[in-house]
mmCIF file of C-alpha atoms and ligand atoms in Angstrom:
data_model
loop_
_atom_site.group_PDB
_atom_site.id
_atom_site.type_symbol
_atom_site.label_atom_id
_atom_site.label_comp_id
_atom_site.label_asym_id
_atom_site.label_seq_id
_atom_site.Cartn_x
_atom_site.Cartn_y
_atom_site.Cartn_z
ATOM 1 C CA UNK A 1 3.874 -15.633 -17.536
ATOM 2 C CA UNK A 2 3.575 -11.935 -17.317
ATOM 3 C CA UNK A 3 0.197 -11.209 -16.678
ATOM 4 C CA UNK A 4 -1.157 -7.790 -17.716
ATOM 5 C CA UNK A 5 -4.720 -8.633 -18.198
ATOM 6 C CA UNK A 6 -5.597 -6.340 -14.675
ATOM 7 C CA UNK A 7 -4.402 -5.947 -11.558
ATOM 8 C CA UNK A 8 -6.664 -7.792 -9.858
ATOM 9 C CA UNK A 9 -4.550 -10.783 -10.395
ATOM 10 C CA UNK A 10 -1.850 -10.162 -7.842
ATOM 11 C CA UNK A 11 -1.213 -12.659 -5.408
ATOM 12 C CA UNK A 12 -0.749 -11.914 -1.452
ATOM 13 C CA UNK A 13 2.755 -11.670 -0.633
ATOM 14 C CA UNK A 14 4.760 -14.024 2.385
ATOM 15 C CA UNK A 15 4.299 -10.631 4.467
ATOM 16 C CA UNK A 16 0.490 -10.063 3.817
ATOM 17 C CA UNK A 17 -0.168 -13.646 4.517
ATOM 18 C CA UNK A 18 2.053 -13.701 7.801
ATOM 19 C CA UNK A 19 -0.460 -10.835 8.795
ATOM 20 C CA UNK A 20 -3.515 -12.360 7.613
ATOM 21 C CA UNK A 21 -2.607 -15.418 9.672
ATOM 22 C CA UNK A 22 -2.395 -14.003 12.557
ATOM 23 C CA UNK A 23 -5.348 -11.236 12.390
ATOM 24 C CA UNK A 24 -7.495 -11.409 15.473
ATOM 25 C CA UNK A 25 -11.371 -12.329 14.609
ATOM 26 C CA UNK A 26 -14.662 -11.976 15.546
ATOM 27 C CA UNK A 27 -18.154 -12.437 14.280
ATOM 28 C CA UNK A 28 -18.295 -9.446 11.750
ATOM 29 C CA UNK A 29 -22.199 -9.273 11.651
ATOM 30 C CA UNK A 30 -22.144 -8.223 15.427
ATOM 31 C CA UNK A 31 -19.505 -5.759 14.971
ATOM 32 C CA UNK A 32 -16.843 -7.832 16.711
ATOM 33 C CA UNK A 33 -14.071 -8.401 14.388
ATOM 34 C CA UNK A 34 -11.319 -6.161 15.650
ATOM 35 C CA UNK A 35 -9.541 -6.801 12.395
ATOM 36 C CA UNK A 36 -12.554 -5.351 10.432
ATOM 37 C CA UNK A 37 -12.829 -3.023 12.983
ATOM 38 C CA UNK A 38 -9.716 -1.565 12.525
ATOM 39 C CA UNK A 39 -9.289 -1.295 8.696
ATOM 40 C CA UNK A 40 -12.438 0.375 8.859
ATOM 41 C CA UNK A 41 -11.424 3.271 11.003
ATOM 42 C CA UNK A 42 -8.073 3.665 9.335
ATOM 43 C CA UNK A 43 -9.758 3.960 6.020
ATOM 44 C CA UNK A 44 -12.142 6.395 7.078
ATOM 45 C CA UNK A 45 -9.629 8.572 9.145
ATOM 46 C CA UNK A 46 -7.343 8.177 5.751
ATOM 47 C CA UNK A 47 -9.881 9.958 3.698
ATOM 48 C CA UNK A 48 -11.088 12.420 6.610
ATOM 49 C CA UNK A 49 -14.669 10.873 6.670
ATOM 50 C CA UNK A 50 -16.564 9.247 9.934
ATOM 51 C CA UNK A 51 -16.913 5.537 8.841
ATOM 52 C CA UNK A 52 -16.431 2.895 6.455
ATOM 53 C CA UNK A 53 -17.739 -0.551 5.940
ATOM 54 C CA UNK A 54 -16.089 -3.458 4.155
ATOM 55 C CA UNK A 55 -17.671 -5.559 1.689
ATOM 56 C CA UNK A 56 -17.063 -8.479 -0.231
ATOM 57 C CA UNK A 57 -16.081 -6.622 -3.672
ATOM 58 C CA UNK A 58 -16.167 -2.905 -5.409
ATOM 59 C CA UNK A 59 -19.300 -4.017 -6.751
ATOM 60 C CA UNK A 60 -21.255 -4.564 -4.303
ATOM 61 C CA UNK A 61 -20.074 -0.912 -2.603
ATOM 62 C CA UNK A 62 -20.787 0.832 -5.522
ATOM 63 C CA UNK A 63 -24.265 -0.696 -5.142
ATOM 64 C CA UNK A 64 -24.801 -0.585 -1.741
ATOM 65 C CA UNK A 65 -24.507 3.485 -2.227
ATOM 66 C CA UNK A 66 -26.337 3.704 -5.463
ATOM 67 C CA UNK A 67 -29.303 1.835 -3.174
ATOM 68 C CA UNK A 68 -28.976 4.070 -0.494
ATOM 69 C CA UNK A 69 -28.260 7.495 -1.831
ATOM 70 C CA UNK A 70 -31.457 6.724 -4.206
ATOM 71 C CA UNK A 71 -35.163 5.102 -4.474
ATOM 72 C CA UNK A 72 -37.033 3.817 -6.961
ATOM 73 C CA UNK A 73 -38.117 5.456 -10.544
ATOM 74 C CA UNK A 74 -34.865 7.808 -9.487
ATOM 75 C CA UNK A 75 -32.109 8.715 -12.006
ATOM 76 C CA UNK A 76 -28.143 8.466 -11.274
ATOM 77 C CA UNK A 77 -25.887 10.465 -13.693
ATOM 78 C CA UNK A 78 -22.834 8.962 -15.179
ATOM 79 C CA UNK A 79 -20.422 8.274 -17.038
ATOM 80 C CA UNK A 80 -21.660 6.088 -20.638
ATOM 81 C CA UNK A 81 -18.418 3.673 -19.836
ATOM 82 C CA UNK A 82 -18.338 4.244 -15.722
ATOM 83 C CA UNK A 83 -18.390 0.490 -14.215
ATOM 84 C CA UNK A 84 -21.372 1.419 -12.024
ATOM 85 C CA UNK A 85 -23.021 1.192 -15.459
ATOM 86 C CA UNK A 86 -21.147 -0.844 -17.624
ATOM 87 C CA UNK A 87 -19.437 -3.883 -15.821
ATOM 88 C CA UNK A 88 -21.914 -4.525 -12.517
ATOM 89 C CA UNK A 89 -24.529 -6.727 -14.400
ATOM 90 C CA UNK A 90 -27.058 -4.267 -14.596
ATOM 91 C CA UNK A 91 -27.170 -3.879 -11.005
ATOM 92 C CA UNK A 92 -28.658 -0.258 -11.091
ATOM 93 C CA UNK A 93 -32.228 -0.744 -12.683
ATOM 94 C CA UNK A 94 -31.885 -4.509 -11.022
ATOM 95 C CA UNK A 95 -30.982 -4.045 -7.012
ATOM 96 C CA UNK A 96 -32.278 -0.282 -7.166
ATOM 97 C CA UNK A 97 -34.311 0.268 -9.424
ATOM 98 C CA UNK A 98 -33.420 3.705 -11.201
ATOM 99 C CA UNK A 99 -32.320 4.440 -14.424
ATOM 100 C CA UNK A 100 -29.464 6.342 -15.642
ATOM 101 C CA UNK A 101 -28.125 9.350 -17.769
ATOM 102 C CA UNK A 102 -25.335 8.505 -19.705
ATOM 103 C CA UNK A 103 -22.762 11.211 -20.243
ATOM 104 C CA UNK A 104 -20.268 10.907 -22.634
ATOM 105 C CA UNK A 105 -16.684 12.658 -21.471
ATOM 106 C CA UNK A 106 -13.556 13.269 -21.785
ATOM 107 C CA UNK A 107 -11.440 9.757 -21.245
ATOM 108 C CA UNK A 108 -14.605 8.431 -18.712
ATOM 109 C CA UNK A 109 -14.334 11.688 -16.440
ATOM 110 C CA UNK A 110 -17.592 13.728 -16.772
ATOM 111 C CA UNK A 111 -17.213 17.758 -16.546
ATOM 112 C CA UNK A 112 -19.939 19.944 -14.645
ATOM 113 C CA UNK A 113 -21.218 21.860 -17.583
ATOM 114 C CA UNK A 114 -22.379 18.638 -19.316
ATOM 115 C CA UNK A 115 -24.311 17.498 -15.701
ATOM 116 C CA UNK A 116 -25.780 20.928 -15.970
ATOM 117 C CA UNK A 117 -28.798 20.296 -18.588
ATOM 118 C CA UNK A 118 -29.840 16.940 -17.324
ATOM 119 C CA UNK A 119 -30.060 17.708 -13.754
ATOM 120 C CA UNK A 120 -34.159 17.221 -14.023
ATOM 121 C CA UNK A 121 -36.129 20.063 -12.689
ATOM 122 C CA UNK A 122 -37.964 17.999 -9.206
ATOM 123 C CA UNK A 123 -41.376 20.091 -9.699
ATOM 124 C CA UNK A 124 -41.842 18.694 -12.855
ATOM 125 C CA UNK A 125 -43.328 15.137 -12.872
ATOM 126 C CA UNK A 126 -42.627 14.532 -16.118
ATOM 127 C CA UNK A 127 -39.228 13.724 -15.557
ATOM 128 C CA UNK A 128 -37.659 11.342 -12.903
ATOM 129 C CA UNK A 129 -35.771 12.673 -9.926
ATOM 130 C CA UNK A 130 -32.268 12.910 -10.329
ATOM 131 C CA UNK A 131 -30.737 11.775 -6.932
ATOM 132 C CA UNK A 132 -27.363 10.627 -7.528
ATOM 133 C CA UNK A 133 -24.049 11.709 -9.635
ATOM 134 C CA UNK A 134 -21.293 9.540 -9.917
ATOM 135 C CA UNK A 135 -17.621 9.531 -10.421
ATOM 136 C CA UNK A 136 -14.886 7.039 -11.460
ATOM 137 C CA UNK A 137 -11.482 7.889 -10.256
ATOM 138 C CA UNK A 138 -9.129 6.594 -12.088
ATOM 139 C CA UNK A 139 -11.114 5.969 -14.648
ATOM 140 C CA UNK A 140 -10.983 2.401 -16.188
ATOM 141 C CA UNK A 141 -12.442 2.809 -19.702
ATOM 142 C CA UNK A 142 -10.386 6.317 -19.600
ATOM 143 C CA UNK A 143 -7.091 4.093 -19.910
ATOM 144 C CA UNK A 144 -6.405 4.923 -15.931
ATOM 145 C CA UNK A 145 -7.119 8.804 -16.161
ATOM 146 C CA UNK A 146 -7.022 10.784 -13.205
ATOM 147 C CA UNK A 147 -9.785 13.737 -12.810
ATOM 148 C CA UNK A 148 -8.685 16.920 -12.586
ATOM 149 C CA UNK A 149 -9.531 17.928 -8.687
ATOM 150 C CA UNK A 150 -11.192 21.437 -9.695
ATOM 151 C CA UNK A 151 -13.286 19.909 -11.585
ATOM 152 C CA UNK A 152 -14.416 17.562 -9.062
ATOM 153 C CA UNK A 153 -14.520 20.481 -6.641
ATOM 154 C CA UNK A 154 -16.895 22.174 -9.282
ATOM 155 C CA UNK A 155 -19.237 18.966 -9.424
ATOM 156 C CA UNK A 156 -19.022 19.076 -5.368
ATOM 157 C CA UNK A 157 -20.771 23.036 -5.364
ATOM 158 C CA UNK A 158 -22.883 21.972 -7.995
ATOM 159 C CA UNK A 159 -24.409 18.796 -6.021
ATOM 160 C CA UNK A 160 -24.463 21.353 -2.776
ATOM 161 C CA UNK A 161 -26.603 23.843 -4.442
ATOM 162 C CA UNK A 162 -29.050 20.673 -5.757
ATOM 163 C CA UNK A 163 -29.250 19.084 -3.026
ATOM 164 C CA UNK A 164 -27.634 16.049 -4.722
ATOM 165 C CA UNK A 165 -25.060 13.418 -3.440
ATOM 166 C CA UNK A 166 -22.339 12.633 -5.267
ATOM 167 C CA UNK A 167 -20.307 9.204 -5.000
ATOM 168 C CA UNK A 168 -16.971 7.937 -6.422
ATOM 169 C CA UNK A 169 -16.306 5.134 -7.676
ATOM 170 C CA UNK A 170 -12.536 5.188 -6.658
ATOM 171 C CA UNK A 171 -11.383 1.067 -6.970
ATOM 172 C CA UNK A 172 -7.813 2.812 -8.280
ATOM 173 C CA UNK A 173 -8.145 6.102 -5.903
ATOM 174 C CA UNK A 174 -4.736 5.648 -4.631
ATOM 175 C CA UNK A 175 -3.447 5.269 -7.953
ATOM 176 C CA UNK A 176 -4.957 8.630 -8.436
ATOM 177 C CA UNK A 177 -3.571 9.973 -4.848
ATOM 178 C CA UNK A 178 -0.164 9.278 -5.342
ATOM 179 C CA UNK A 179 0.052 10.934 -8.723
ATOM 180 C CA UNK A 180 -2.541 14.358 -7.966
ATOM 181 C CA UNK A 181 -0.467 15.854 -4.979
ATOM 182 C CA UNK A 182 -4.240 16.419 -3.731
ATOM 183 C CA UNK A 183 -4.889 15.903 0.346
ATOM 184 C CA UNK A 184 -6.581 12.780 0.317
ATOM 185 C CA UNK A 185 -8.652 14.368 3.175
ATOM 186 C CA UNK A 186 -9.506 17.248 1.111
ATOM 187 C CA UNK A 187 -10.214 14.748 -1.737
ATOM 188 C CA UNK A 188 -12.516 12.970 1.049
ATOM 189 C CA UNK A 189 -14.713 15.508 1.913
ATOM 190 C CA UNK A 190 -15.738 16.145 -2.156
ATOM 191 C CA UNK A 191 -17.895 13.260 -1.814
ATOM 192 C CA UNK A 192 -20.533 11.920 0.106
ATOM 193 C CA UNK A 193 -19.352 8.402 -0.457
ATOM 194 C CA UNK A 194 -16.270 6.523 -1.916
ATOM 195 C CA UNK A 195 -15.716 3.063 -2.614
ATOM 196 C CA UNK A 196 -12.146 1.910 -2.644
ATOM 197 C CA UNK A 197 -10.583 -1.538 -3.605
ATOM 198 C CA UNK A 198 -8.184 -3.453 -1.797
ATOM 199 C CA UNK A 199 -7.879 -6.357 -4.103
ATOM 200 C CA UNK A 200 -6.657 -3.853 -7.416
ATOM 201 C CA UNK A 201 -3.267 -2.401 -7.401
ATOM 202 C CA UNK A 202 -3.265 -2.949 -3.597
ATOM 203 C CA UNK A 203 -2.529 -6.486 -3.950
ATOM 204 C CA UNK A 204 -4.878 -7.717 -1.311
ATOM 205 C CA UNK A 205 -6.877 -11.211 -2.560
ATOM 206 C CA UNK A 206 -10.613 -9.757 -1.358
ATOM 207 C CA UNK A 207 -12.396 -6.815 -0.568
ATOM 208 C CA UNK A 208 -13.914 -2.972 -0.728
ATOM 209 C CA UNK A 209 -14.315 -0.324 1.309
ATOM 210 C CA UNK A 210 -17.356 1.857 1.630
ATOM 211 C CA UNK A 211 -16.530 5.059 2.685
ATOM 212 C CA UNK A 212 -18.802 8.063 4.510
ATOM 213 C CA UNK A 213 -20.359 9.780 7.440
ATOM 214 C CA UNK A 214 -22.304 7.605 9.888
ATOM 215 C CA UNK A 215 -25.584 7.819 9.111
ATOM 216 C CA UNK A 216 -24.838 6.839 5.394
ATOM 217 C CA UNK A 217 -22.841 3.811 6.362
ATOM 218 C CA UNK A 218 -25.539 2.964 8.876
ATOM 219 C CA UNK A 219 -27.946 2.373 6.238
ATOM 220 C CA UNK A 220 -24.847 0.709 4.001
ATOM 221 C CA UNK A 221 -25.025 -1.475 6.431
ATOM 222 C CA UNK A 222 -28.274 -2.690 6.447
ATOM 223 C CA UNK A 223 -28.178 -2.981 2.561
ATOM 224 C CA UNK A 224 -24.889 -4.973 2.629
ATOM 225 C CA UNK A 225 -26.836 -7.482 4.532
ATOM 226 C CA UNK A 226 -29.661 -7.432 2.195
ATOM 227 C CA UNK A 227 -27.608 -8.262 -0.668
ATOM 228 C CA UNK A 228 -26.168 -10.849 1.529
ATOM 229 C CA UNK A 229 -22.442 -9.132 1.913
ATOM 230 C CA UNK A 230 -22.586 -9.788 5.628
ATOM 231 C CA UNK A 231 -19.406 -12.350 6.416
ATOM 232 C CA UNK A 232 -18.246 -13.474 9.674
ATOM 233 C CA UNK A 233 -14.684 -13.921 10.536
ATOM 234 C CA UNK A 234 -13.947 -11.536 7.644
ATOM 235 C CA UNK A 235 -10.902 -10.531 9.785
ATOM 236 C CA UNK A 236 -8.453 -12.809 7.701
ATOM 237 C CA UNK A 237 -9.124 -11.256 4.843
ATOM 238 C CA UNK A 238 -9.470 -7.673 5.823
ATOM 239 C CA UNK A 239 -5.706 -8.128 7.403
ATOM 240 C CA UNK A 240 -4.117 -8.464 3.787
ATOM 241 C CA UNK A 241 -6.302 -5.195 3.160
ATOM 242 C CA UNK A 242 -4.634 -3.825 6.051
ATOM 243 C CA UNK A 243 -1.615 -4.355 5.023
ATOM 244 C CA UNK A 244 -2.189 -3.436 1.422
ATOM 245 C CA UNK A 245 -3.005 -0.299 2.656
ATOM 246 C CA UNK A 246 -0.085 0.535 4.834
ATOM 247 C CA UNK A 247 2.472 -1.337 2.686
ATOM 248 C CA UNK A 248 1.288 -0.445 -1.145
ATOM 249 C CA UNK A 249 0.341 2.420 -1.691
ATOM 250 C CA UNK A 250 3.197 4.274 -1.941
ATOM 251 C CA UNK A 251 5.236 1.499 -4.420
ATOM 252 C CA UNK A 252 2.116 2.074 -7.088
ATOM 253 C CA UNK A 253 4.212 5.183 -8.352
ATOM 254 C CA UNK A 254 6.406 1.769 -9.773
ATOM 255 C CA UNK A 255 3.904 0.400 -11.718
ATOM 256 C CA UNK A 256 3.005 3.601 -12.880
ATOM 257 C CA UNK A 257 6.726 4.125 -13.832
ATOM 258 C CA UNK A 258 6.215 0.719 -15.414
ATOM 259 C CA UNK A 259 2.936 1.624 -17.514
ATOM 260 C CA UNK A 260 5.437 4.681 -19.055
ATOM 261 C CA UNK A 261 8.228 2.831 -19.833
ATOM 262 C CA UNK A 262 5.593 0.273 -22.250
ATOM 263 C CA UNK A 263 3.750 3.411 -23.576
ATOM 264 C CA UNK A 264 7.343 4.676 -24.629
ATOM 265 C CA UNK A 265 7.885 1.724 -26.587
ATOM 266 C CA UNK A 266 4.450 1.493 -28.122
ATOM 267 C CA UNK A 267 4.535 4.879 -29.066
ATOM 268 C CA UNK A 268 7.896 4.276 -31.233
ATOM 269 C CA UNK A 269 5.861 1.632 -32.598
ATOM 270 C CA UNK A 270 4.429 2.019 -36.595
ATOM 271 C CA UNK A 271 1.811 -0.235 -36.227
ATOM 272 C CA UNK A 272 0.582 1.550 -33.234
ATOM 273 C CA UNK A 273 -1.961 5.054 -33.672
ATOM 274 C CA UNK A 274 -1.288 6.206 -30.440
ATOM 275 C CA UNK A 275 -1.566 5.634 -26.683
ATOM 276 C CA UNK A 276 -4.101 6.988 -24.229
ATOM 277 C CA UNK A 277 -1.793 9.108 -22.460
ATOM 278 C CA UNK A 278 -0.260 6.964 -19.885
ATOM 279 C CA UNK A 279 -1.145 8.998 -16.103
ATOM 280 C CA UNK A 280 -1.209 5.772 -13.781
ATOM 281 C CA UNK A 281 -1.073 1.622 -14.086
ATOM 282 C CA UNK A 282 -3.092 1.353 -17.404
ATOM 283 C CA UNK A 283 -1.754 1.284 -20.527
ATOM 284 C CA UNK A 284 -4.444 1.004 -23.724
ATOM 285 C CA UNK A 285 -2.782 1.106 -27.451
ATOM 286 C CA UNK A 286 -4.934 2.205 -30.316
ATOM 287 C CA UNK A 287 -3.706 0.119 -33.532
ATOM 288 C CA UNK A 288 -2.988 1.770 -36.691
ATOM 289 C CA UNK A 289 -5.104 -1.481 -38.163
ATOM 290 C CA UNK A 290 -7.697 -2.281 -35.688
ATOM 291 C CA UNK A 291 -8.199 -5.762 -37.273
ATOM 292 C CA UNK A 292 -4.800 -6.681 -36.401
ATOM 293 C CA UNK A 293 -5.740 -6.644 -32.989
ATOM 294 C CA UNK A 294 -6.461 -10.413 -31.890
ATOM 295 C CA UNK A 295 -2.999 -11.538 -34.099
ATOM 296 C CA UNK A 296 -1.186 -9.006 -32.182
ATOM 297 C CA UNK A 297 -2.835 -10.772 -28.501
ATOM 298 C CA UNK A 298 -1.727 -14.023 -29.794
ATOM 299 C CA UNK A 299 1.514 -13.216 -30.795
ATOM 300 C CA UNK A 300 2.069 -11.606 -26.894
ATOM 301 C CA UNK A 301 0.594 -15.148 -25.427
ATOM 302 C CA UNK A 302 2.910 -17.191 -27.268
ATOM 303 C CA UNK A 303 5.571 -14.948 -25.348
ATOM 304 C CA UNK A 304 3.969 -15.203 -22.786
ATOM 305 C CA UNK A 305 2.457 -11.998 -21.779
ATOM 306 C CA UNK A 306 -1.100 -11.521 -21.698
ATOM 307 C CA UNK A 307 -2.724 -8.305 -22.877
ATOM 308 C CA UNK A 308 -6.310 -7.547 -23.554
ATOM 309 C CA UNK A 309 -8.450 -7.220 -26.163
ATOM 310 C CA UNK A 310 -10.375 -3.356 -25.072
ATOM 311 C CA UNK A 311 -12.573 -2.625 -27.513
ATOM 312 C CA UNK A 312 -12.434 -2.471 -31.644
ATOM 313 C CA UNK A 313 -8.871 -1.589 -32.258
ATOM 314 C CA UNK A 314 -7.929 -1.490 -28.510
ATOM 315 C CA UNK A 315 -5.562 -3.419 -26.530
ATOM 316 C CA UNK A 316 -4.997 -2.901 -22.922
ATOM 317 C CA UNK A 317 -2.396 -3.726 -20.335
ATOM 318 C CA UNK A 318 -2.279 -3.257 -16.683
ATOM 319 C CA UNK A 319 0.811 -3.113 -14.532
ATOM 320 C CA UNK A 320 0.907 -3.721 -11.037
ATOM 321 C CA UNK A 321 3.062 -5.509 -7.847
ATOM 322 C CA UNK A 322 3.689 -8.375 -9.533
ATOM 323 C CA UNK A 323 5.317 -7.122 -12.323
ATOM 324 C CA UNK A 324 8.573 -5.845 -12.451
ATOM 325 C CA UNK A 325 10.879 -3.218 -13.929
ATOM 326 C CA UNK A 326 12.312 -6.932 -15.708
ATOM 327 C CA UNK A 327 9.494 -8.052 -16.905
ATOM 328 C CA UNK A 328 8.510 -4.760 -18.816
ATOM 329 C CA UNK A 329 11.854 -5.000 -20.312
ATOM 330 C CA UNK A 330 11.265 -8.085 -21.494
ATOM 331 C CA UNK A 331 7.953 -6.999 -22.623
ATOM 332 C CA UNK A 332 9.547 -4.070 -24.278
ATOM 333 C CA UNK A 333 11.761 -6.588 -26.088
ATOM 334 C CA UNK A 334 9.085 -8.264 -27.606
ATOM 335 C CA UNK A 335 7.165 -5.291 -28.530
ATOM 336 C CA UNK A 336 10.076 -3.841 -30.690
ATOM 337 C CA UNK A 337 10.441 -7.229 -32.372
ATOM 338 C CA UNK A 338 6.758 -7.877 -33.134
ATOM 339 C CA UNK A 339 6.654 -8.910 -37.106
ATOM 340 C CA UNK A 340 3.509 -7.997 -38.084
HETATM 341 C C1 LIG B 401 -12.666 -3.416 -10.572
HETATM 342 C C2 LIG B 401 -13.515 -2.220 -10.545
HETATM 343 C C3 LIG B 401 -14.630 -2.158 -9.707
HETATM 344 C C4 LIG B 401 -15.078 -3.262 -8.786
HETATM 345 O O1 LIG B 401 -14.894 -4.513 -9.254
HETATM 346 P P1 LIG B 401 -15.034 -5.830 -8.373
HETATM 347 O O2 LIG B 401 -14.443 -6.828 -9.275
HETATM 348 O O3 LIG B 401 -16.480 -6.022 -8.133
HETATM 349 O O4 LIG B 401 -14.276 -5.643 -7.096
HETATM 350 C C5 LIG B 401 -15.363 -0.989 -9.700
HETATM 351 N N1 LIG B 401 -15.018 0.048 -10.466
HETATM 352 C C6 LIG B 401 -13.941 0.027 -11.268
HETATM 353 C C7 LIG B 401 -13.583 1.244 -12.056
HETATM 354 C C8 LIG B 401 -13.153 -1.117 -11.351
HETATM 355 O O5 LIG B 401 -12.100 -1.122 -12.167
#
């Protein structure tokens, strides 16, 4: 099977398990796994910033800062197809308690002139207190998009002069960073907070990072708890994180390599509209007949290769580490056959 449904279905490798293995442990909720301990600091020195925590998924660290950065009645802006919003249950209004404003942009990237009118004026009590922007980089929904970095740089002045935080949502970042030629820590200190996931293109089975200066991951830290996210000999599994990080990041330019090659053939492709331009590991094809869709899924399955279904008309696929430059030949193979 050929599994392009996301690439959160890697499996650790003989070398990440060898390291997991032998990870040195401690009890996690004191502070004492060394393991922890480390990929903690070496995320945080990555991005430039003073601390990170790591938590059980990028859910629950893109929670843990939209709880802490905000307070009840509060408003976060977003994105209308961001993840914070869209895929985490409802976990804004539910663990926090603030509503949103949705902001529909270019390919799930928001631009500062459309924050600028909803940024709620705070002496009028009329409107709830917008305390929060935040970002999604690559963005999912935006068929792996990467932002453009002056932009962000515009949204960072624009959250300086209002007081506000901002936060990424980066679970692909290093897709992002190994395609933007930015500094990752000049990228770093755009944001107040970054979540980062190990268990994407990374490869590692579990695990987020939380990202920021002390005092913010101080209070992360408390919250983590209170959603229950505090584990114990975490150490195992932060090792394959580890090693995801010093081992993977650099090969992800491969699956990006492998995302163009597919958009290539889908694009010489008449039954295909077009492609969301192809800038990382996600690859979403807009049919010519949307209703074809769910035949055009099945007919992939019964070679063995499974896209999905993204929406009316939309089908996505995901490359990543365990899929090679063979398998997206064969894959290409099969597209350019497809009797529809
Ligand atoms: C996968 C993902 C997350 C976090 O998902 P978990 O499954 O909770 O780890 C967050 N944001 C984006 C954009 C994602 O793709």
């Amino acid at each position: 099977m050929i599994d392009f449904r996301s690439d959160t279905v890697t499996k650790p490798s003989k070398a990440m398990l060898d390291a997991m293995f032998s990870a040195p442990v401690g009890d996690d909720v004191f502070g004492e796994d060394p393991t922890i301990n480390e990929l903690q600091e070496y995320t945080a020195d990555l991005f430039g910033m003073e601390a990170a925590l790591y938590c059980s998924s990028g859910t629950q660290t893109n929670q843990i800062a939209i709880n802490v950065h905000t307070s009840p009645g509060g408003e976060v802006i977003t994105h209308v197809e961001s993840h914070v919003y869209k895929y985490e249950g409802g976990g804004i209004a539910r663990n926090s308690g603030v509503s949103v404003r949705l902001l529909d942009g270019n390919r799930g990237r928001i631009s500062v002139d459309q924050i600028l009118p909803w940024m709620n004026n705070p002496d009028d009590v009329h409107f709830p207190l917008t305390q929060l922007i935040s970002l999604e980089d690559t963005a999912n929904r935006g068929g792996g998009a990467i932002y453009d970095f002056n932009e962000i740089k515009k949204i960072r002045a624009f959250c300086i002069d209002h007081v506000l935080p901002l936060h990424l949502d980066g679970a692909r970042i290093m897709n992002a960073m190994v395609e933007n030629g930015v500094d990752l820590k000049d990228y770093g200190s755009q944001f107040d907070s970054i979540s980062l996931c190990l268990s994407k293109g990374l490869g590692a089975p579990v695990g987020s990072l939380l990202i920021g200066k002390k005092d913010f991951i101080k209070k992360a830290h408390r919250v983590r708890k209170v959603f229950g996210g505090g584990m114990r000999q975490a150490g195992i599994i932060a090792a394959g994180g580890l090693y995801a990080l010093k081992n993977n990041v650099e090969r992800l330019k491969e699956d990006h390599a492998n995302a163009k090659a597919l958009e290539g053939a889908f694009n010489e492709m008449d039954w295909v509209d077009h492609v969301l331009g192809v800038e990382t590991n996600i690859v979403v094809v807009v049919l010519k007949n949307g209703e074809l869709r769910d035949q055009i899924i099945a007919k992939f399955n019964q070679k063995g290769m499974t896209p999905m279904p993204f929406g009316p008309g939309m089908i996505r696929f995901v490359t990543h580490l365990d899929i090679s430059a063979s398998d997206i030949d064969q894959t290409i193979g099969v597209i350019r056959s497809l009797v529809l």
